[in-house]
Coordinates of C-alpha atoms and ligand atoms in Angstrom, one line a residue:
M1315 CA 91.8 89.3 121.8
K1316 CA 88.8 92.3 119.8
T1317 CA 89.6 94.7 122.4
V1318 CA 93.1 95.0 120.6
T1319 CA 93.1 93.9 117.4
S1320 CA 95.2 97.0 116.6
F1321 CA 98.7 95.0 116.8
S1322 CA 95.7 91.6 117.3
L1323 CA 99.1 89.0 117.4
F1324 CA 99.6 90.6 121.3
G1325 CA 95.8 90.6 122.2
G1326 CA 93.8 88.9 125.0
A1327 CA 95.6 86.7 127.0
L1328 CA 98.5 86.5 125.1
A1329 CA 100.9 85.2 128.7
L1330 CA 104.0 86.3 126.7
S1331 CA 107.1 85.2 128.3
N1332 CA 110.2 87.6 127.9
Q1333 CA 111.4 85.6 125.3
K1334 CA 108.1 84.5 124.4
V1335 CA 108.1 88.2 122.2
D1336 CA 110.6 86.9 120.0
I1337 CA 109.2 84.2 119.0
V1338 CA 105.8 86.9 117.8
A1339 CA 108.4 89.5 116.8
Q1340 CA 109.6 86.7 114.1
Q1341 CA 106.7 86.2 113.1
Q1342 CA 106.8 84.7 109.5
P1343 CA 104.1 84.7 107.2
L1344 CA 101.3 82.6 108.1
L1345 CA 101.7 78.8 105.5
Q1346 CA 98.7 79.0 103.7
N1347 CA 100.2 79.9 101.1
A1348 CA 102.8 77.9 101.0
C1349 CA 101.4 75.0 99.1
P1350 CA 98.8 73.6 97.0
S1351 CA 95.2 73.6 98.3
N1352 CA 95.6 70.0 97.8
S1353 CA 99.0 69.2 99.7
I1354 CA 99.6 70.2 103.7
L1355 CA 103.0 71.7 104.9
H1356 CA 105.2 68.8 106.4
N1357 CA 108.8 68.7 107.9
G1358 CA 108.8 72.1 104.8
E1359 CA 108.0 69.9 101.7
C1360 CA 104.5 70.0 100.6
Q1361 CA 102.8 67.4 100.5
L1362 CA 99.7 65.3 98.9
S1363 CA 97.4 65.3 102.1
T1364 CA 95.8 62.2 103.3
Y1365 CA 91.5 62.6 103.1
D1366 CA 90.1 61.8 100.2
T1367 CA 89.2 64.9 98.2
S1368 CA 87.0 64.1 95.3
S1369 CA 84.5 62.7 98.2
T1370 CA 81.2 64.4 99.3
I1371 CA 83.0 66.7 101.5
T1372 CA 84.8 69.0 100.4
L1373 CA 80.2 71.3 99.9
G1374 CA 82.2 71.1 103.5
Y1375 CA 85.2 73.6 102.1
Q1376 CA 83.4 75.7 100.1
S1377 CA 83.8 79.3 101.2
N1378 CA 81.0 80.5 100.0
I1379 CA 78.8 80.5 103.0
S1380 CA 77.5 83.7 104.4
H1381 CA 75.6 80.9 107.5
I1382 CA 76.4 77.0 109.1
T1383 CA 75.4 74.6 107.0
Q1384 CA 74.6 71.8 109.0
T1385 CA 73.2 70.9 112.5
L1386 CA 75.8 69.2 114.6
E1387 CA 74.2 65.7 114.5
D1388 CA 74.4 66.5 110.2
S1389 CA 77.8 67.6 109.9
R1390 CA 78.6 64.3 112.9
E1391 CA 76.8 62.1 109.7
T1392 CA 78.7 64.0 106.8
A1393 CA 81.4 63.3 108.3
S1394 CA 81.5 60.0 110.3
R1395 CA 80.9 59.0 106.4
I1396 CA 84.1 59.8 105.1
K1397 CA 86.7 56.9 105.0
D1398 CA 89.4 58.2 107.3
F1399 CA 88.3 61.5 107.9
P1400 CA 90.6 62.8 111.1
W1401 CA 88.0 64.5 112.5
N1402 CA 84.4 64.0 114.1
F1403 CA 82.7 66.4 112.5
S1404 CA 82.0 68.4 108.5
P1405 CA 84.0 71.8 109.1
E1406 CA 82.3 74.7 108.6
C1407 CA 84.2 76.7 106.7
F1408 CA 84.5 80.8 106.0
S1409 CA 86.0 83.4 104.0
T1410 CA 86.2 87.1 102.4
E1411 CA 88.2 87.9 99.6
A1412 CA 91.1 89.0 102.3
T1413 CA 92.5 85.6 102.2
E1414 CA 92.8 82.8 99.9
E1415 CA 91.7 80.5 102.1
P1416 CA 88.8 79.6 104.1
Y1417 CA 88.9 79.2 108.1
C1418 CA 86.7 76.0 109.2
V1419 CA 86.3 74.3 112.3
F1420 CA 88.6 71.2 112.8
S1421 CA 87.0 68.9 115.9
D1422 CA 88.4 65.9 116.9
Q1423 CA 86.5 64.7 119.7
N1424 CA 88.8 61.5 120.6
F1425 CA 92.1 63.7 120.9
A1426 CA 93.3 63.2 124.3
S1427 CA 92.0 60.4 125.4
G1428 CA 88.9 62.2 125.0
R1429 CA 89.4 65.3 127.1
G1430 CA 89.0 66.2 122.7
I1431 CA 89.9 69.4 121.2
F1432 CA 88.6 72.2 117.8
I1433 CA 91.1 74.0 116.2
I1434 CA 89.4 76.9 113.9
T1435 CA 92.3 77.4 111.6
T1436 CA 92.9 77.3 107.4
K1437 CA 92.8 73.3 105.9
T1438 CA 96.8 73.8 105.4
L1439 CA 97.9 74.4 109.2
A1440 CA 95.3 72.1 110.9
Y1441 CA 96.3 69.1 109.5
A1442 CA 99.8 70.4 109.7
M1443 CA 98.8 70.1 113.6
L1444 CA 97.3 66.5 111.5
E1445 CA 101.0 66.0 112.0
K1446 CA 102.2 66.3 115.4
D1447 CA 103.1 63.7 117.8
A1448 CA 99.8 65.3 120.2
F1449 CA 97.4 63.1 117.0
T1450 CA 99.8 60.4 115.7
R1451 CA 101.4 59.6 118.3
P1452 CA 98.6 59.3 121.0
E1453 CA 100.3 58.0 123.4
T1454 CA 102.9 60.4 123.5
L1455 CA 100.4 61.9 125.8
S1456 CA 100.2 59.7 128.1
R1457 CA 101.3 61.9 131.1
M1458 CA 99.8 65.4 130.4
N1459 CA 95.6 66.0 131.7
H1460 CA 96.2 64.0 135.1
F1461 CA 94.8 66.9 137.2
E1462 CA 93.4 64.8 140.1
N1463 CA 95.1 65.5 144.0
P1464 CA 97.3 68.9 143.1
P1465 CA 99.2 70.1 145.2
F1466 CA 97.2 73.2 145.6
Y1467 CA 93.5 74.5 146.9
K1468 CA 91.4 77.2 144.6
H1469 CA 91.3 80.3 146.6
D1470 CA 88.8 83.2 147.1
F1471 CA 90.7 86.7 147.7
P1472 CA 89.3 89.8 147.8
G1473 CA 89.0 91.9 145.3
K1474 CA 91.0 90.1 143.1
G1475 CA 88.8 86.5 142.3
R1476 CA 90.6 82.9 142.2
G1477 CA 93.4 82.1 142.3
L1478 CA 95.3 79.1 143.3
V1479 CA 97.0 78.1 146.2
A1480 CA 100.0 75.9 147.3
N1481 CA 99.6 73.2 150.0
K1482 CA 103.0 71.2 150.1
T1483 CA 106.3 72.5 149.2
L1484 CA 106.8 72.4 146.0
Q1485 CA 110.5 72.7 144.7
R1486 CA 112.3 74.5 141.0
G1487 CA 111.7 72.2 138.1
D1488 CA 108.2 71.0 140.1
Q1489 CA 105.7 70.6 137.5
L1490 CA 102.2 72.1 138.6
F1491 CA 100.0 71.4 134.8
A1492 CA 101.0 69.7 131.7
S1493 CA 97.9 69.9 130.0
T1494 CA 96.2 70.3 125.6
P1495 CA 94.5 72.6 125.0
I1496 CA 90.9 72.4 124.6
L1497 CA 90.7 74.5 121.4
I1498 CA 93.4 76.6 119.0
T1499 CA 92.3 79.6 116.8
D1500 CA 94.1 81.1 114.4
P1501 CA 94.9 85.0 115.1
D1502 CA 94.0 86.1 111.7
L1503 CA 89.9 85.4 112.0
Y1504 CA 89.3 88.6 112.9
D1505 CA 90.2 88.6 109.0
L1506 CA 85.9 87.8 108.9
P1507 CA 83.0 89.3 109.7
N1508 CA 82.5 89.0 113.4
S1509 CA 78.8 87.8 113.4
E1510 CA 81.2 84.1 110.5
R1511 CA 84.5 84.2 113.6
L1512 CA 81.4 83.8 116.3
A1513 CA 79.8 81.4 114.3
L1514 CA 82.2 79.1 114.2
M1515 CA 83.5 79.5 117.5
H1516 CA 79.8 78.3 118.5
R1517 CA 79.6 76.2 116.9
G1518 CA 83.4 74.6 118.1
I1519 CA 82.4 75.1 122.0
E1520 CA 79.3 72.9 120.4
T1521 CA 82.0 69.9 119.5
L1522 CA 83.5 69.3 121.9
P1523 CA 83.2 66.7 124.4
V1524 CA 80.9 66.8 127.8
A1525 CA 83.2 67.4 130.1
S1526 CA 85.2 69.8 128.8
Q1527 CA 82.4 72.2 127.5
R1528 CA 81.6 72.1 131.2
V1529 CA 85.3 73.3 132.5
F1530 CA 85.0 76.0 129.5
W1531 CA 81.8 77.4 130.7
E1532 CA 83.4 77.6 133.8
L1533 CA 85.8 79.7 133.3
M1534 CA 85.3 83.5 133.3
G1535 CA 85.5 86.3 131.3
H1536 CA 86.0 89.7 131.7
T1537 CA 83.3 91.9 129.3
D1538 CA 79.4 91.6 127.6
D1539 CA 80.6 91.4 124.3
D1540 CA 79.7 87.4 123.4
P1541 CA 80.1 85.3 126.5
I1542 CA 82.0 82.8 124.2
D1543 CA 84.5 84.9 122.8
D1544 CA 85.3 86.8 126.2
R1545 CA 86.7 84.0 128.1
I1546 CA 88.5 82.4 125.1
N1547 CA 90.2 86.5 124.9
T1548 CA 89.9 86.3 128.3
N1549 CA 91.9 83.1 129.0
N1550 CA 94.1 81.9 125.9
F1551 CA 97.7 81.9 125.5
E1552 CA 99.8 82.6 122.3
I1553 CA 101.6 80.2 121.2
A1554 CA 102.7 79.3 118.2
I1555 CA 102.8 75.9 115.9
D1556 CA 105.9 75.6 112.8
G1557 CA 106.7 79.7 113.1
V1558 CA 102.4 80.7 113.2
S1559 CA 101.2 82.3 115.8
Q1560 CA 97.5 80.9 117.4
S1561 CA 95.6 81.3 120.8
A1562 CA 95.1 78.1 121.8
L1563 CA 93.3 77.4 125.6
F1564 CA 94.1 75.1 128.4
P1565 CA 91.3 75.7 131.3
E1566 CA 92.1 74.6 133.9
I1567 CA 95.5 76.9 134.9
A1568 CA 93.1 79.7 134.2
M1569 CA 92.9 80.5 137.1
L1570 CA 96.5 81.4 137.9
N1571 CA 97.1 84.2 138.7
H1572 CA 99.7 86.9 137.1
D1573 CA 102.4 88.3 139.0
C1574 CA 104.9 90.3 138.3
R1575 CA 107.6 88.3 140.1
P1576 CA 105.5 85.2 139.5
N1577 CA 106.8 81.6 141.0
A1578 CA 106.2 79.8 138.0
A1579 CA 106.6 78.9 134.4
Y1580 CA 105.3 77.5 131.3
F1581 CA 105.9 77.3 128.1
F1582 CA 104.5 74.7 125.4
D1583 CA 105.4 72.2 123.5
E1584 CA 104.5 72.1 119.6
E1585 CA 105.0 68.2 119.0
T1586 CA 103.1 67.3 121.6
L1587 CA 100.6 70.4 121.9
T1588 CA 101.5 70.5 125.1
H1589 CA 101.4 73.8 127.5
Y1590 CA 104.2 72.9 130.7
I1591 CA 103.8 74.7 134.2
H1592 CA 106.6 74.7 136.4
A1593 CA 107.7 76.0 139.3
I1594 CA 110.3 77.7 138.7
K1595 CA 111.5 79.0 143.0
P1596 CA 110.4 77.3 146.0
I1597 CA 106.8 78.3 146.3
Y1598 CA 105.8 76.8 149.9
P1599 CA 102.1 76.0 152.2
G1600 CA 99.4 79.3 151.9
E1601 CA 101.7 81.0 149.3
E1602 CA 99.6 81.4 145.3
I1603 CA 100.9 80.7 142.5
T1604 CA 101.1 82.7 140.1
I1605 CA 102.3 83.0 136.2
T1606 CA 103.1 86.3 133.7
Y1607 CA 100.2 87.4 132.1
T1608 CA 103.1 90.3 130.0
N1609 CA 106.9 90.7 129.8
N1610 CA 108.3 91.3 132.9
E1611 CA 111.3 93.4 132.0
E1612 CA 109.2 96.2 130.5
E1613 CA 108.5 98.9 133.2
R1614 CA 106.0 99.5 135.5
S1615 CA 103.5 101.4 133.3
E1616 CA 103.6 99.8 131.1
R1617 CA 102.7 97.1 132.0
M1618 CA 100.5 98.0 134.1
R1619 CA 98.9 99.9 130.8
R1620 CA 98.8 95.9 129.3
L1621 CA 97.0 94.3 132.5
E1622 CA 94.4 96.9 132.7
K1623 CA 94.0 96.5 128.5
N1624 CA 94.6 93.1 127.7
W1625 CA 93.4 91.5 131.4
G1626 CA 90.5 94.9 132.5
F1627 CA 92.8 94.4 135.8
K1628 CA 94.3 96.6 137.4
C1629 CA 98.5 94.6 138.6
A1630 CA 97.5 94.3 142.0
C1631 CA 101.7 92.6 142.5
S1632 CA 104.3 93.8 145.1
T1633 CA 106.3 95.6 142.3
C1634 CA 103.1 98.0 141.3
T1635 CA 101.8 99.0 144.3
A1636 CA 105.4 99.5 146.3
H1637 CA 105.9 103.0 147.1
P1638 CA 106.8 105.4 144.2
H1639 CA 111.2 105.7 145.9
L1640 CA 110.5 101.7 145.1
V1641 CA 109.1 101.2 141.6
E1642 CA 111.8 103.8 140.4
E1643 CA 114.9 102.1 141.7
S1644 CA 112.9 99.2 139.8
D1645 CA 112.0 100.4 136.8
A1646 CA 116.2 101.5 137.3
R1647 CA 117.2 98.5 137.4
L1648 CA 115.1 97.7 134.3
K1649 CA 116.4 99.9 131.9
H1650 CA 120.3 99.0 132.9
I1651 CA 119.6 95.4 132.5
A1652 CA 117.9 95.4 128.6
A1653 CA 121.3 98.0 128.1
L1654 CA 123.4 95.0 129.7
Q1655 CA 121.7 92.1 127.5
K1656 CA 122.9 95.8 124.5
V1657 CA 126.3 95.0 125.5
L1658 CA 126.0 91.5 125.8
D1659 CA 124.6 90.9 122.3
D1660 CA 127.7 93.3 120.6
W1661 CA 130.1 90.5 119.0
T1662 CA 131.8 93.7 117.0
P1663 CA 135.6 94.5 117.7
A1664 CA 134.3 98.1 119.4
S1665 CA 132.2 95.5 121.9
S1666 CA 133.1 96.2 125.4
A1667 CA 131.8 93.5 127.1
T1668 CA 132.9 91.2 129.3
P1669 CA 132.5 88.9 131.7
A1670 CA 132.0 91.9 134.8
V1671 CA 128.9 93.1 132.8
A1672 CA 127.6 89.4 133.1
E1673 CA 128.2 89.0 136.4
L1674 CA 125.9 92.8 137.4
L1675 CA 123.1 91.8 135.2
I1676 CA 123.1 88.5 137.3
S1677 CA 123.0 90.9 140.2
L1678 CA 120.7 92.9 138.6
M1679 CA 118.8 90.3 137.0
Q1680 CA 118.3 88.9 141.4
Q1681 CA 117.6 91.7 143.1
E1682 CA 114.2 92.8 140.2
R1683 CA 113.8 88.6 141.6
L1684 CA 113.2 88.4 137.2
E1685 CA 114.1 84.2 137.8
A1686 CA 113.1 83.5 134.9
S1687 CA 115.2 85.7 133.1
L1688 CA 118.3 84.9 134.3
S1689 CA 118.4 81.7 132.2
I1690 CA 119.2 84.6 129.4
G1691 CA 120.9 86.3 132.2
Y1692 CA 123.3 83.1 132.8
K1693 CA 123.5 82.6 129.1
H1694 CA 125.0 85.9 128.3
A1695 CA 127.3 84.6 131.0
A1696 CA 128.5 81.5 129.2
E1697 CA 129.1 83.1 126.5
V1698 CA 130.9 85.6 127.9
Y1699 CA 133.1 83.9 129.4
S1700 CA 133.5 81.7 126.7
S1701 CA 134.4 83.6 124.0
F1702 CA 137.2 85.5 126.9
G1703 CA 138.7 81.5 127.2
M1704 CA 137.9 81.0 130.6
K1705 CA 135.9 77.5 130.0
W1706 CA 135.0 75.9 133.8
E1707 CA 132.9 79.6 133.6
A1708 CA 131.1 78.9 131.0
V1709 CA 130.4 75.0 131.5
K1710 CA 129.4 76.9 134.6
Y1711 CA 126.9 79.1 133.3
A1712 CA 126.3 77.5 130.3
K1713 CA 124.6 75.1 133.0
L1714 CA 122.8 77.5 134.9
S1715 CA 121.0 78.5 131.7
V1716 CA 119.8 74.8 131.1
E1717 CA 118.2 74.5 134.6
L1718 CA 115.9 77.7 134.0
S1719 CA 115.6 78.4 130.4
M1720 CA 114.6 73.8 129.9
L1721 CA 111.0 75.5 132.9
D1722 CA 111.1 78.9 131.1
K1723 CA 110.8 77.5 127.3
G1724 CA 111.2 73.5 127.3
W1725 CA 113.4 71.5 126.4
T1726 CA 113.1 71.5 123.0
D1727 CA 114.5 74.9 122.5
R1728 CA 117.3 76.0 121.0
D1729 CA 119.1 77.8 123.4
V1730 CA 118.6 75.3 125.5
W1731 CA 120.2 72.9 123.0
E1732 CA 123.2 75.5 122.4
M1733 CA 123.8 76.0 126.2
K1734 CA 123.9 72.1 126.7
K1735 CA 126.6 72.0 123.7
M1736 CA 128.2 75.1 125.6
G1737 CA 127.9 73.0 129.5
E1738 CA 130.0 69.6 127.2
N1739 CA 132.0 71.5 125.7
P1740 CA 132.4 75.0 125.1
E1741 CA 136.1 75.2 123.2
M1742 CA 133.7 73.8 120.2
S1743 CA 131.2 76.8 120.0
W1744 CA 131.3 79.6 118.4
S1745 CA 131.8 82.3 121.1
W1746 CA 134.6 80.6 122.4
Q1747 CA 138.3 82.7 122.1
K1748 CA 135.8 84.7 119.9
R1749 CA 136.9 88.2 122.0
V1750 CA 140.5 86.8 123.7
G1751 CA 142.7 88.9 121.2
L1752 CA 140.3 92.0 121.5
V1753 CA 141.3 92.2 124.9
A1754 CA 144.6 92.1 124.8
K1755 CA 144.2 94.9 122.2
S1756 CA 142.2 96.8 124.9
A1757 CA 143.6 97.3 129.0
G1758 CA 142.2 93.8 130.0
C1759 CA 139.3 92.9 130.8
G1760 CA 138.8 92.9 134.2
C1761 CA 138.0 88.9 134.2
G1762 CA 141.0 87.2 136.1
G1763 CA 144.1 87.7 133.9
R1764 CA 143.0 84.0 132.9
H1765 CA 145.6 84.7 129.3
Ligands
NAG908 C1 77.7 81.6 96.6 O1 76.5 80.6 96.5 C2 75.1 80.8 95.6 C3 74.5 79.4 96.6 O2 74.9 78.4 97.1 C4 74.9 81.4 94.6 O3 73.9 81.8 94.1 C5 76.4 82.2 94.9 O4 75.6 83.4 93.5 C6 77.6 82.2 95.5 N1 78.0 83.7 96.7 C7 79.6 84.0 95.1 C8 79.3 85.9 95.8 O5 80.1 82.9 94.6
NAG909 C1 95.8 69.7 148.0 O1 94.7 70.1 148.1 C2 93.9 69.3 147.4 C3 92.8 70.2 146.4 O2 92.7 71.0 145.3 C4 93.3 68.4 147.5 O3 93.3 67.4 146.1 C5 95.1 67.7 147.6 O4 95.1 66.8 148.0 C6 95.9 68.6 148.5 N1 97.1 68.3 148.5 C7 98.2 68.1 149.5 C8 99.3 68.0 150.8 O5 97.1 68.6 151.1

C-alpha cells in the first residue's frame, strides 16, 4: 500500500467490489483504545485477556524497542516457556507517539492445520481475532485450503502475465477457492517508521511454516521496493474484521487477473477468516477466471487510473479497450445506473421510485454485464415492489438477490439476511406498502395498478 499512503485504506491490492466500498466508507475508528490494555474486546465487551501478563512475555510487548530484540529461535523458546501462550513466537513490537498501543507480530504456525498465519496489529485486535471460530473451533476450517485437483490450470498470457484458465465447465455458485490468509497486516502500520514496519514484516515471514513461505516467495510484485513489502502490497486484499479494516494475503488466488466484467466473485467470512471465490456465471473450458480489483461501477477513466496506480498495469479488459463510441455508451449506462440507484434509495414522500425504475436498473446492469452488482439491483427491485404491496414480485427479486449476494457478500451479510426475510414474508418487511398511499395521490406508478 506504499504507493497510496495518502488514502491508505484504498491502497495496494485492495480489491473492493461495490458493496465492499461501503464497509470501508462506514469504517469505525480502530478499536485499540476501546479496552484497557489487559483486556480484549469480545462480542462488544471488554474481557480480561487470557494470557498471563505477569510472565516474562510482557517484555515482548514493550513498545520502546527500536530493533528486533530476539533471534527467531530465542523468541520461539521464550514463547514455549509460557503456559497456554497462544503464539509460537514471542511477539516483537514497535510503537510511536502517534500510537497508543504498539504494533506487534503475532504468529501461529498451527493455524489452519499447519498452514500458519502471522498478524501484525495491536495486541487488542490480534486477541480479538483469537476469539473467532477460525482459532477457537479449528474444525470449522476443515473445508478450507484444498488446492489440489482444481477445475483450472495456470496459463501465461503474453503481455499480461499468469492467469487461471478453466478446464471444466463451471456454473454460477461453484466454489473456486476457500482460503485462509497466511498473513494479516494493519493498514495503520504506516504510522511506524518504514524500517520498523519492514522489520515486523520480515520477522513475520520468517515465522511462517516452510510451505507457506514457499507460496509467499512464488508471488510476484510490481516494484523495486523491499521484496516482502512489494509482494504483500501487490497481492493483498482489504478485509474488515469487527468493523476494522485490515489487509490480508491469500497467495493461491493471487494469480486471478482483473476483469471489469468478471466471471467470479469473492467475499471474506470473518468468523472463519476465510476468503471465498465462486463463479457468478457459467465459465467454459478455455475461459480465463477473473475477479475485479476495483469498483466496476466507476467510469472507465477512473477504473484505469486506479488499476495503474495501485497495481501498475494498464487495464486491458474488453470495456477498457473498446471503441471510444462503445466506451462512451458504457460510461453513460454507468452514470444512469448510479442515478437510478439514488432514485430508488429515496424513501421520502417526494420519491419518484417505481418498479419500472428498478426494472430499468436491472436491465442496464445486465447490458453492462455487472453480474455482482445485480444482487443490489434485485434488492432495489424487491424493496420497491414491496413498497407498492406487490408480494410475489417482491419475493421473486428477493430470492434472486439472495442467490447472488451470497456469492458476492457472503452468507452472513446483512443484505442477505434482509432479503431472505423478504423472500419468506414481504408483508413483514419494513418497506411493505410504504409507497402505496403515494401512488393513490400521484397519477399512478406504472406497476400494473394492483391496488
Ligand atoms: C528505551 O529503553 C532503553 C533501555 O532499554 C532506555 O535506555 C531508553 O531511555 C528508553 N527510551 C525511552 C524513550 O523511553
Ligand atoms: C485441471 O487442471 C489441473 C491443473 O491445474 C488439474 O489438476 C486438474 O486435474 C484438471 N482438471 C480437469 C477436469 O482436467
